[in-house]
């Protein structure tokens, strides 16, 4: 019976330590005396080389969680900016209006997550990146968007360019 509490403690410690070693984090800016921070992560699109998104979001401190009484949740607010960092090579991306999710991070123990979705705008030959919160019951209007235009850019499509994109290049 003593094995279960020890296993849970070890699992909690492993999760905590793995979060400390996150290689995506670019910066963490303190915003008050309680230790609340704005974290900035570099989010790399796994199917689009040459594009990086910088995602900023709020991290509540232990002291703030004690004061507010909500132990297991962080705010959903975020800011997103994506840019071309080199030659663009586009792999297997969805052409559907719903796009592809390229990033997900839980903002609460179970119910809420922060996500980045990539959508290809065929009509305007652009990649749209949308940062948004997803919640189980109540949707959230908290979002941020960034667009990477592909017009007049040397783009390599590994699976062949869509008809509209090929015509505009």
PDB file of C-alpha atoms in Angstrom:
ATOM      1  CA  UNK A   1       0.000   0.000   0.000  1.00  0.00           C
ATOM      2  CA  UNK A   2       2.930   2.386   0.529  1.00  0.00           C
ATOM      3  CA  UNK A   3       3.999   1.896  -3.070  1.00  0.00           C
ATOM      4  CA  UNK A   4       1.100   3.917  -4.512  1.00  0.00           C
ATOM      5  CA  UNK A   5       1.849   7.179  -2.636  1.00  0.00           C
ATOM      6  CA  UNK A   6       5.553   6.842  -3.463  1.00  0.00           C
ATOM      7  CA  UNK A   7       4.760   6.238  -7.134  1.00  0.00           C
ATOM      8  CA  UNK A   8       2.446   9.264  -7.243  1.00  0.00           C
ATOM      9  CA  UNK A   9       5.118  11.418  -5.594  1.00  0.00           C
ATOM     10  CA  UNK A  10       7.743  10.235  -8.087  1.00  0.00           C
ATOM     11  CA  UNK A  11       5.390  10.907 -11.007  1.00  0.00           C
ATOM     12  CA  UNK A  12       4.635  14.412  -9.730  1.00  0.00           C
ATOM     13  CA  UNK A  13       8.340  15.139  -9.300  1.00  0.00           C
ATOM     14  CA  UNK A  14       9.128  13.851 -12.805  1.00  0.00           C
ATOM     15  CA  UNK A  15       6.423  16.019 -14.368  1.00  0.00           C
ATOM     16  CA  UNK A  16       7.634  19.075 -12.440  1.00  0.00           C
ATOM     17  CA  UNK A  17      11.273  18.514 -13.435  1.00  0.00           C
ATOM     18  CA  UNK A  18      10.413  17.876 -17.070  1.00  0.00           C
ATOM     19  CA  UNK A  19       8.559  21.203 -17.211  1.00  0.00           C
ATOM     20  CA  UNK A  20      11.672  22.994 -15.878  1.00  0.00           C
ATOM     21  CA  UNK A  21      13.817  21.750 -18.747  1.00  0.00           C
ATOM     22  CA  UNK A  22      11.540  22.958 -21.555  1.00  0.00           C
ATOM     23  CA  UNK A  23      13.785  23.848 -24.518  1.00  0.00           C
ATOM     24  CA  UNK A  24      11.075  25.937 -26.269  1.00  0.00           C
ATOM     25  CA  UNK A  25      11.192  28.751 -23.728  1.00  0.00           C
ATOM     26  CA  UNK A  26      12.866  31.882 -25.071  1.00  0.00           C
ATOM     27  CA  UNK A  27      12.204  34.194 -22.120  1.00  0.00           C
ATOM     28  CA  UNK A  28      10.291  34.648 -18.904  1.00  0.00           C
ATOM     29  CA  UNK A  29       9.443  38.181 -17.821  1.00  0.00           C
ATOM     30  CA  UNK A  30       8.400  38.870 -14.224  1.00  0.00           C
ATOM     31  CA  UNK A  31       5.322  41.087 -13.969  1.00  0.00           C
ATOM     32  CA  UNK A  32       4.792  41.492 -10.207  1.00  0.00           C
ATOM     33  CA  UNK A  33       6.267  40.815  -6.773  1.00  0.00           C
ATOM     34  CA  UNK A  34       4.336  37.538  -6.311  1.00  0.00           C
ATOM     35  CA  UNK A  35       6.291  35.804  -9.067  1.00  0.00           C
ATOM     36  CA  UNK A  36       3.766  35.876 -11.901  1.00  0.00           C
ATOM     37  CA  UNK A  37       5.519  35.724 -15.277  1.00  0.00           C
ATOM     38  CA  UNK A  38       4.859  36.117 -18.941  1.00  0.00           C
ATOM     39  CA  UNK A  39       6.531  33.204 -20.706  1.00  0.00           C
ATOM     40  CA  UNK A  40       7.628  33.430 -24.328  1.00  0.00           C
ATOM     41  CA  UNK A  41       8.053  30.179 -26.247  1.00  0.00           C
ATOM     42  CA  UNK A  42       9.363  29.556 -29.750  1.00  0.00           C
ATOM     43  CA  UNK A  43       6.898  27.208 -31.431  1.00  0.00           C
ATOM     44  CA  UNK A  44       8.264  25.460 -34.504  1.00  0.00           C
ATOM     45  CA  UNK A  45       5.749  24.171 -37.034  1.00  0.00           C
ATOM     46  CA  UNK A  46       6.661  20.492 -37.581  1.00  0.00           C
ATOM     47  CA  UNK A  47       5.389  20.546 -41.196  1.00  0.00           C
ATOM     48  CA  UNK A  48       6.648  23.981 -42.275  1.00  0.00           C
ATOM     49  CA  UNK A  49      10.382  24.601 -42.202  1.00  0.00           C
ATOM     50  CA  UNK A  50      11.462  28.244 -42.201  1.00  0.00           C
ATOM     51  CA  UNK A  51       8.604  29.546 -40.039  1.00  0.00           C
ATOM     52  CA  UNK A  52       8.706  30.064 -36.276  1.00  0.00           C
ATOM     53  CA  UNK A  53       5.961  31.369 -34.030  1.00  0.00           C
ATOM     54  CA  UNK A  54       6.607  33.182 -30.765  1.00  0.00           C
ATOM     55  CA  UNK A  55       3.836  32.570 -28.257  1.00  0.00           C
ATOM     56  CA  UNK A  56       3.546  34.672 -25.088  1.00  0.00           C
ATOM     57  CA  UNK A  57       1.283  33.593 -22.241  1.00  0.00           C
ATOM     58  CA  UNK A  58       0.738  34.197 -18.525  1.00  0.00           C
ATOM     59  CA  UNK A  59       2.149  31.846 -15.870  1.00  0.00           C
ATOM     60  CA  UNK A  60       0.642  32.221 -12.412  1.00  0.00           C
ATOM     61  CA  UNK A  61       2.986  31.861  -9.466  1.00  0.00           C
ATOM     62  CA  UNK A  62       2.511  29.635  -6.437  1.00  0.00           C
ATOM     63  CA  UNK A  63       1.833  32.717  -4.280  1.00  0.00           C
ATOM     64  CA  UNK A  64      -0.834  33.973  -6.701  1.00  0.00           C
ATOM     65  CA  UNK A  65      -2.477  30.553  -6.754  1.00  0.00           C
ATOM     66  CA  UNK A  66      -2.563  30.592  -2.944  1.00  0.00           C
ATOM     67  CA  UNK A  67      -4.110  34.071  -2.906  1.00  0.00           C
ATOM     68  CA  UNK A  68      -6.680  33.372  -5.630  1.00  0.00           C
ATOM     69  CA  UNK A  69      -7.594  29.900  -4.384  1.00  0.00           C
ATOM     70  CA  UNK A  70      -7.570  28.375  -7.858  1.00  0.00           C
ATOM     71  CA  UNK A  71      -4.691  25.911  -7.691  1.00  0.00           C
ATOM     72  CA  UNK A  72      -5.007  24.133 -10.992  1.00  0.00           C
ATOM     73  CA  UNK A  73      -5.632  26.804 -13.620  1.00  0.00           C
ATOM     74  CA  UNK A  74      -3.743  29.506 -15.506  1.00  0.00           C
ATOM     75  CA  UNK A  75      -5.353  32.259 -17.614  1.00  0.00           C
ATOM     76  CA  UNK A  76      -5.992  31.598 -21.309  1.00  0.00           C
ATOM     77  CA  UNK A  77      -4.712  34.936 -22.604  1.00  0.00           C
ATOM     78  CA  UNK A  78      -1.959  34.706 -25.187  1.00  0.00           C
ATOM     79  CA  UNK A  79      -0.209  36.656 -27.923  1.00  0.00           C
ATOM     80  CA  UNK A  80       1.226  35.137 -31.086  1.00  0.00           C
ATOM     81  CA  UNK A  81       3.537  36.355 -33.825  1.00  0.00           C
ATOM     82  CA  UNK A  82       4.924  34.156 -36.598  1.00  0.00           C
ATOM     83  CA  UNK A  83       7.592  35.006 -39.137  1.00  0.00           C
ATOM     84  CA  UNK A  84       9.729  33.556 -41.861  1.00  0.00           C
ATOM     85  CA  UNK A  85      13.179  32.634 -40.578  1.00  0.00           C
ATOM     86  CA  UNK A  86      14.607  31.052 -43.725  1.00  0.00           C
ATOM     87  CA  UNK A  87      13.629  29.246 -46.914  1.00  0.00           C
ATOM     88  CA  UNK A  88      10.115  27.822 -46.518  1.00  0.00           C
ATOM     89  CA  UNK A  89       9.498  24.131 -47.140  1.00  0.00           C
ATOM     90  CA  UNK A  90       5.927  22.985 -46.635  1.00  0.00           C
ATOM     91  CA  UNK A  91       5.326  19.336 -45.887  1.00  0.00           C
ATOM     92  CA  UNK A  92       2.075  17.465 -45.408  1.00  0.00           C
ATOM     93  CA  UNK A  93      -0.344  20.158 -44.232  1.00  0.00           C
ATOM     94  CA  UNK A  94      -4.120  20.109 -44.115  1.00  0.00           C
ATOM     95  CA  UNK A  95      -5.972  22.107 -46.762  1.00  0.00           C
ATOM     96  CA  UNK A  96      -9.185  21.855 -44.715  1.00  0.00           C
ATOM     97  CA  UNK A  97     -10.613  25.076 -43.214  1.00  0.00           C
ATOM     98  CA  UNK A  98     -10.064  23.653 -39.695  1.00  0.00           C
ATOM     99  CA  UNK A  99      -6.303  23.398 -40.257  1.00  0.00           C
ATOM    100  CA  UNK A 100      -3.752  21.478 -38.171  1.00  0.00           C
ATOM    101  CA  UNK A 101      -2.987  21.845 -34.486  1.00  0.00           C
ATOM    102  CA  UNK A 102       0.769  22.361 -34.090  1.00  0.00           C
ATOM    103  CA  UNK A 103       0.998  23.158 -30.358  1.00  0.00           C
ATOM    104  CA  UNK A 104      -0.961  22.277 -27.233  1.00  0.00           C
ATOM    105  CA  UNK A 105      -0.300  23.087 -23.581  1.00  0.00           C
ATOM    106  CA  UNK A 106      -2.643  22.445 -20.671  1.00  0.00           C
ATOM    107  CA  UNK A 107      -3.686  25.569 -18.775  1.00  0.00           C
ATOM    108  CA  UNK A 108      -5.603  23.661 -16.113  1.00  0.00           C
ATOM    109  CA  UNK A 109      -5.426  20.225 -14.563  1.00  0.00           C
ATOM    110  CA  UNK A 110      -7.999  18.758 -16.958  1.00  0.00           C
ATOM    111  CA  UNK A 111     -10.376  21.173 -18.656  1.00  0.00           C
ATOM    112  CA  UNK A 112      -8.505  23.924 -20.476  1.00  0.00           C
ATOM    113  CA  UNK A 113      -5.635  24.075 -22.962  1.00  0.00           C
ATOM    114  CA  UNK A 114      -3.805  26.695 -25.027  1.00  0.00           C
ATOM    115  CA  UNK A 115      -3.389  25.681 -28.659  1.00  0.00           C
ATOM    116  CA  UNK A 116      -1.858  26.943 -31.880  1.00  0.00           C
ATOM    117  CA  UNK A 117      -3.560  25.904 -35.115  1.00  0.00           C
ATOM    118  CA  UNK A 118      -2.121  26.404 -38.608  1.00  0.00           C
ATOM    119  CA  UNK A 119      -4.581  27.088 -41.428  1.00  0.00           C
ATOM    120  CA  UNK A 120      -3.624  27.419 -45.096  1.00  0.00           C
ATOM    121  CA  UNK A 121      -5.521  30.211 -46.862  1.00  0.00           C
ATOM    122  CA  UNK A 122      -5.599  28.947 -50.454  1.00  0.00           C
ATOM    123  CA  UNK A 123      -7.271  32.058 -51.853  1.00  0.00           C
ATOM    124  CA  UNK A 124      -4.558  34.408 -50.501  1.00  0.00           C
ATOM    125  CA  UNK A 125      -1.624  31.959 -50.471  1.00  0.00           C
ATOM    126  CA  UNK A 126      -0.841  32.486 -46.799  1.00  0.00           C
ATOM    127  CA  UNK A 127      -0.331  30.499 -43.620  1.00  0.00           C
ATOM    128  CA  UNK A 128      -2.538  31.625 -40.741  1.00  0.00           C
ATOM    129  CA  UNK A 129      -1.527  30.730 -37.199  1.00  0.00           C
ATOM    130  CA  UNK A 130      -4.230  31.013 -34.533  1.00  0.00           C
ATOM    131  CA  UNK A 131      -3.522  30.818 -30.787  1.00  0.00           C
ATOM    132  CA  UNK A 132      -6.697  30.000 -28.867  1.00  0.00           C
ATOM    133  CA  UNK A 133      -7.979  28.449 -25.684  1.00  0.00           C
ATOM    134  CA  UNK A 134     -10.024  25.277 -25.769  1.00  0.00           C
ATOM    135  CA  UNK A 135     -12.297  24.436 -22.869  1.00  0.00           C
ATOM    136  CA  UNK A 136     -14.623  21.479 -22.313  1.00  0.00           C
ATOM    137  CA  UNK A 137     -17.835  23.363 -21.510  1.00  0.00           C
ATOM    138  CA  UNK A 138     -17.557  27.043 -22.269  1.00  0.00           C
ATOM    139  CA  UNK A 139     -15.679  28.098 -25.356  1.00  0.00           C
ATOM    140  CA  UNK A 140     -13.341  31.036 -25.034  1.00  0.00           C
ATOM    141  CA  UNK A 141     -13.026  34.080 -27.264  1.00  0.00           C
ATOM    142  CA  UNK A 142      -9.439  34.625 -26.081  1.00  0.00           C
ATOM    143  CA  UNK A 143      -7.296  34.376 -29.194  1.00  0.00           C
ATOM    144  CA  UNK A 144      -4.413  35.819 -31.135  1.00  0.00           C
ATOM    145  CA  UNK A 145      -3.542  35.450 -34.819  1.00  0.00           C
ATOM    146  CA  UNK A 146      -0.532  35.848 -37.074  1.00  0.00           C
ATOM    147  CA  UNK A 147      -0.227  35.482 -40.864  1.00  0.00           C
ATOM    148  CA  UNK A 148       2.821  34.447 -42.896  1.00  0.00           C
ATOM    149  CA  UNK A 149       2.227  35.462 -46.546  1.00  0.00           C
ATOM    150  CA  UNK A 150       3.737  33.136 -49.140  1.00  0.00           C
ATOM    151  CA  UNK A 151       3.401  35.559 -52.081  1.00  0.00           C
ATOM    152  CA  UNK A 152       6.751  36.420 -53.752  1.00  0.00           C
ATOM    153  CA  UNK A 153       8.471  33.938 -51.470  1.00  0.00           C
ATOM    154  CA  UNK A 154      10.445  30.953 -52.686  1.00  0.00           C
ATOM    155  CA  UNK A 155       8.352  28.111 -51.251  1.00  0.00           C
ATOM    156  CA  UNK A 156       9.040  24.409 -51.708  1.00  0.00           C
ATOM    157  CA  UNK A 157       5.997  22.151 -51.422  1.00  0.00           C
ATOM    158  CA  UNK A 158       7.126  18.565 -50.750  1.00  0.00           C
ATOM    159  CA  UNK A 159       3.726  17.164 -51.850  1.00  0.00           C
ATOM    160  CA  UNK A 160       3.160  19.639 -54.694  1.00  0.00           C
ATOM    161  CA  UNK A 161       1.709  23.119 -54.423  1.00  0.00           C
ATOM    162  CA  UNK A 162      -2.054  23.604 -54.346  1.00  0.00           C
ATOM    163  CA  UNK A 163      -3.468  24.961 -57.644  1.00  0.00           C
ATOM    164  CA  UNK A 164      -4.002  28.552 -56.381  1.00  0.00           C
ATOM    165  CA  UNK A 165      -0.535  28.707 -54.718  1.00  0.00           C
ATOM    166  CA  UNK A 166       1.208  27.436 -57.864  1.00  0.00           C
ATOM    167  CA  UNK A 167      -0.521  30.074 -60.005  1.00  0.00           C
ATOM    168  CA  UNK A 168       0.492  32.994 -57.741  1.00  0.00           C
ATOM    169  CA  UNK A 169       4.192  32.183 -57.548  1.00  0.00           C
TER     170      UNK A 169
END
